[in-house]
CSV table of C-alpha atoms in Angstrom, one decimal:
chain,number,residue,atom,x,y,z
A,1347,MET,CA,27.5,13.7,-2.2
A,1348,THR,CA,28.7,13.5,-5.0
A,1349,GLY,CA,27.9,10.7,-7.7
A,1350,PRO,CA,31.1,9.0,-7.7
A,1351,GLN,CA,30.1,8.9,-4.1
A,1352,ARG,CA,27.4,7.3,-3.8
A,1353,ALA,CA,27.9,4.8,-7.1
A,1354,GLU,CA,31.5,3.3,-4.7
A,1355,LEU,CA,28.1,3.1,-1.5
A,1356,ALA,CA,25.6,0.5,-4.2
A,1357,ARG,CA,29.3,-1.8,-5.3
A,1358,TRP,CA,30.0,-1.9,-1.9
A,1359,ALA,CA,26.4,-2.5,-0.7
A,1360,ARG,CA,26.7,-5.7,-3.4
A,1361,ALA,CA,30.4,-6.4,-2.2
A,1362,ARG,CA,28.9,-7.0,1.0
A,1363,LEU,CA,27.1,-8.4,0.1
A,1364,ARG,CA,28.4,-10.8,-1.5
A,1365,GLN,CA,31.1,-11.3,1.1
A,1366,GLU,CA,28.2,-12.7,3.3
A,1367,LEU,CA,26.7,-15.5,1.1
A,1368,GLY,CA,30.7,-17.1,0.7
A,1369,GLY,CA,32.7,-14.6,-1.7
A,1370,PRO,CA,35.1,-12.8,-0.9
A,1371,ALA,CA,35.9,-9.8,1.5
A,1372,ALA,CA,34.7,-6.6,0.3
A,1373,ALA,CA,37.0,-3.4,1.0
A,1374,PRO,CA,34.2,0.0,2.0
A,1375,PRO,CA,35.3,2.7,0.5
A,1376,GLU,CA,37.4,4.9,1.2
A,1377,GLY,CA,37.8,8.4,3.0
A,1378,ALA,CA,36.4,10.6,5.4
A,1379,TRP,CA,32.8,11.6,3.8
A,1380,THR,CA,32.6,7.4,4.7
A,1381,GLU,CA,32.2,8.3,8.2
A,1382,ALA,CA,29.5,11.0,8.1
A,1383,PRO,CA,26.6,9.7,9.6
A,1384,GLY,CA,23.9,9.2,7.0
A,1385,ALA,CA,20.2,7.3,6.3
A,1386,THR,CA,20.3,4.8,3.9
A,1387,PHE,CA,18.2,2.0,1.9
A,1388,VAL,CA,19.5,-0.4,0.0
A,1389,SER,CA,16.7,-2.3,-2.5
A,1390,LEU,CA,17.3,-5.3,-4.9
A,1391,HIS,CA,15.5,-6.6,-7.3
A,1392,TRP,CA,15.2,-8.5,-9.9
A,1393,PRO,CA,15.8,-7.7,-13.8
A,1394,HIS,CA,12.6,-7.5,-14.4
A,1395,GLY,CA,11.5,-5.2,-11.0
A,1396,GLU,CA,10.2,-7.3,-8.8
A,1397,LEU,CA,11.6,-5.8,-5.3
A,1398,GLN,CA,14.2,-9.3,-3.7
A,1399,GLY,CA,14.4,-7.0,0.0
A,1400,CYS,CA,14.3,-2.6,0.4
A,1401,ILE,CA,15.5,-2.3,4.1
A,1402,GLY,CA,17.3,1.2,5.6
A,1403,THR,CA,17.4,4.0,7.9
A,1404,LEU,CA,15.8,7.3,8.3
A,1405,GLU,CA,17.4,9.2,10.6
A,1406,PRO,CA,21.6,9.4,10.0
A,1407,ARG,CA,23.0,7.0,13.4
A,1408,ARG,CA,25.9,5.6,12.0
A,1409,PRO,CA,28.4,6.0,10.0
A,1410,ILE,CA,27.0,6.0,5.9
A,1411,VAL,CA,29.7,3.0,5.1
A,1412,VAL,CA,28.4,1.2,8.1
A,1413,ASP,CA,24.4,2.2,7.4
A,1414,VAL,CA,24.6,0.7,3.7
A,1415,ALA,CA,26.9,-2.1,5.0
A,1416,ALA,CA,23.5,-2.6,7.2
A,1417,ASN,CA,21.1,-1.8,5.5
A,1418,ALA,CA,22.5,-4.3,2.7
A,1419,LEU,CA,22.9,-7.9,4.4
A,1420,ALA,CA,19.2,-6.6,5.8
A,1421,ALA,CA,17.5,-6.6,2.4
A,1422,GLY,CA,19.5,-9.5,1.0
A,1423,LEU,CA,18.9,-12.2,3.4
A,1424,ASP,CA,16.3,-10.8,6.7
A,1425,ASP,CA,13.5,-8.8,3.9
A,1426,PRO,CA,10.5,-11.0,4.3
A,1427,ARG,CA,9.0,-10.7,0.4
A,1428,GLY,CA,12.4,-11.6,-0.4
A,1429,MET,CA,13.3,-15.7,-1.3
A,1430,ARG,CA,16.6,-17.2,-0.1
A,1431,LEU,CA,20.0,-15.9,-1.5
A,1432,ALA,CA,22.9,-17.9,-3.1
A,1433,LEU,CA,26.1,-16.3,-3.3
A,1434,GLU,CA,24.9,-16.5,-7.7
A,1435,ASP,CA,21.6,-14.8,-7.2
A,1436,LEU,CA,24.3,-11.5,-6.4
A,1437,ASP,CA,24.9,-11.9,-10.2
A,1438,HIS,CA,21.7,-11.2,-11.1
A,1439,LEU,CA,20.1,-8.5,-8.7
A,1440,GLU,CA,20.3,-4.6,-9.3
A,1441,VAL,CA,21.9,-3.1,-6.0
A,1442,GLU,CA,20.6,0.6,-5.5
A,1443,VAL,CA,21.4,3.0,-3.0
A,1444,SER,CA,19.1,5.7,-1.6
A,1445,VAL,CA,21.2,8.6,0.7
A,1446,LEU,CA,18.1,10.7,2.6
A,1447,SER,CA,17.8,14.3,3.3
A,1448,PRO,CA,17.8,15.5,6.3
A,1449,LEU,CA,13.2,14.8,7.2
A,1450,THR,CA,12.1,17.8,8.1
A,1451,ARG,CA,8.0,17.9,9.5
A,1452,VAL,CA,4.9,18.9,7.3
A,1453,PRO,CA,2.9,20.9,9.3
A,1454,VAL,CA,-0.7,20.0,8.8
A,1455,THR,CA,-3.6,19.3,10.0
A,1456,THR,CA,-5.8,17.8,7.9
A,1457,GLU,CA,-5.8,15.5,4.2
A,1458,ALA,CA,-6.8,17.9,2.0
A,1459,GLU,CA,-3.4,20.0,3.3
A,1460,ALA,CA,-1.3,16.7,2.9
A,1461,LEU,CA,-2.4,16.3,-0.2
A,1462,ARG,CA,-1.2,20.8,-1.4
A,1463,ALA,CA,2.1,19.7,0.7
A,1464,ILE,CA,3.5,16.7,-0.7
A,1465,ARG,CA,5.2,16.8,-3.7
A,1466,PRO,CA,5.4,14.3,-6.5
A,1467,GLY,CA,8.4,12.7,-7.5
A,1468,VAL,CA,10.2,14.6,-5.4
A,1469,ASP,CA,9.1,13.9,-1.3
A,1470,GLY,CA,9.4,10.2,0.0
A,1471,LEU,CA,6.8,10.4,3.5
A,1472,LEU,CA,7.0,9.4,6.7
A,1473,LEU,CA,4.3,9.4,8.5
A,1474,LYS,CA,3.4,9.1,12.9
A,1475,HIS,CA,0.8,8.0,14.6
A,1476,ARG,CA,0.0,6.9,18.1
A,1477,GLY,CA,3.6,4.7,17.6
A,1478,GLN,CA,2.9,3.5,14.4
A,1479,ARG,CA,5.3,4.6,11.1
A,1480,GLY,CA,5.6,3.8,7.5
A,1481,THR,CA,6.7,5.5,4.6
A,1482,LEU,CA,7.2,5.2,1.0
A,1483,LEU,CA,10.6,6.5,-1.2
A,1484,PRO,CA,10.7,8.9,-3.0
A,1485,THR,CA,10.6,5.7,-6.0
A,1486,VAL,CA,7.1,4.9,-5.3
A,1487,TRP,CA,5.8,7.6,-7.1
A,1488,ALA,CA,6.3,5.8,-10.3
A,1489,GLN,CA,3.9,2.8,-9.7
A,1490,LEU,CA,1.7,5.5,-7.4
A,1491,PRO,CA,1.8,9.0,-9.1
A,1492,GLU,CA,-1.7,9.7,-7.8
A,1493,PRO,CA,-1.3,11.7,-4.8
A,1494,ALA,CA,-4.4,10.4,-2.8
A,1495,ALA,CA,-3.5,6.6,-3.7
A,1496,PHE,CA,0.7,7.2,-2.3
A,1497,LEU,CA,-0.9,8.7,1.7
A,1498,ALA,CA,-3.8,5.7,1.2
A,1499,MET,CA,-0.9,3.5,0.9
A,1500,LEU,CA,2.1,5.2,4.0
A,1501,ARG,CA,-0.6,5.0,5.7
A,1502,ARG,CA,-1.5,0.9,5.1
A,1503,LYS,CA,2.3,0.5,5.9
A,1504,ALA,CA,1.5,2.7,9.2
A,1505,GLY,CA,-1.1,-0.4,10.2
A,1506,LEU,CA,-3.8,2.2,10.3
A,1507,PRO,CA,-7.1,2.7,6.8
A,1508,ALA,CA,-6.2,4.1,4.0
A,1509,GLU,CA,-8.8,6.7,4.6
A,1510,TYR,CA,-7.9,7.6,7.7
A,1511,TRP,CA,-7.4,10.7,9.6
A,1512,SER,CA,-6.9,12.8,12.5
A,1513,PRO,CA,-5.6,15.9,13.0
A,1514,ASP,CA,-2.7,14.7,15.2
A,1515,LEU,CA,-0.7,12.5,12.5
A,1516,GLU,CA,2.8,13.7,11.8
A,1517,LEU,CA,4.0,13.6,7.9
A,1518,TRP,CA,7.3,13.9,7.4
A,1519,ARG,CA,9.5,14.3,4.0
A,1520,TYR,CA,12.7,13.6,2.3
A,1521,THR,CA,15.0,13.2,-0.7
A,1522,THR,CA,16.9,10.8,-2.0
A,1523,ALA,CA,20.0,10.5,-4.4
A,1524,VAL,CA,20.3,6.8,-5.9
A,1525,ALA,CA,23.1,5.7,-6.9
A,1526,THR,CA,22.6,2.1,-8.7
A,1527,ASP,CA,24.8,-0.8,-9.2
A,1528,PRO,CA,22.7,-3.1,-12.2
A,1529,ALA,CA,23.3,-6.3,-12.3
A,1530,PRO,CA,26.8,-7.2,-13.2
A,1531,GLY,CA,24.8,-11.2,-15.0
A,1532,VAL,CA,22.2,-8.7,-17.1
A,1533,ARG,CA,24.9,-5.5,-18.1
């Protein structure tokens, strides 16, 4: 996917959320690429970086424009970390769309192996353990640059103790290609 296509997806996410909040009808991007399955996350941030919402999918199960629209609505309207949005709020939100690469298993059995295998600043990680799971996007490395702290937060997101390790933990990696639609009221 090209940079301009990702930028279209970021604008589409804002337009779809604007429509849901009572704004004009949103026209999705067009082209064969829009029908290809894609896994995305949509993150909404206020001007000083505060998170409004971040929702996504880890595996491509629907056309990418459908995935972006669903994740934009969920991030803006359903994420419990955010406040209730009104139409005028969209002029103050930055909309970020992350397009995920396919998940690849990181073959590790110990925490030391995991710490050596993960690539700070590059990898998004998914941790699975006995029905529990958690993920952190690569952008989280900006707040947690140390691999041990990143892995501890990942375990907490999965509902596990920060220091927990078991040989049957599954670790998966992915990368993201990101596009941002800056807040119109802040440009």
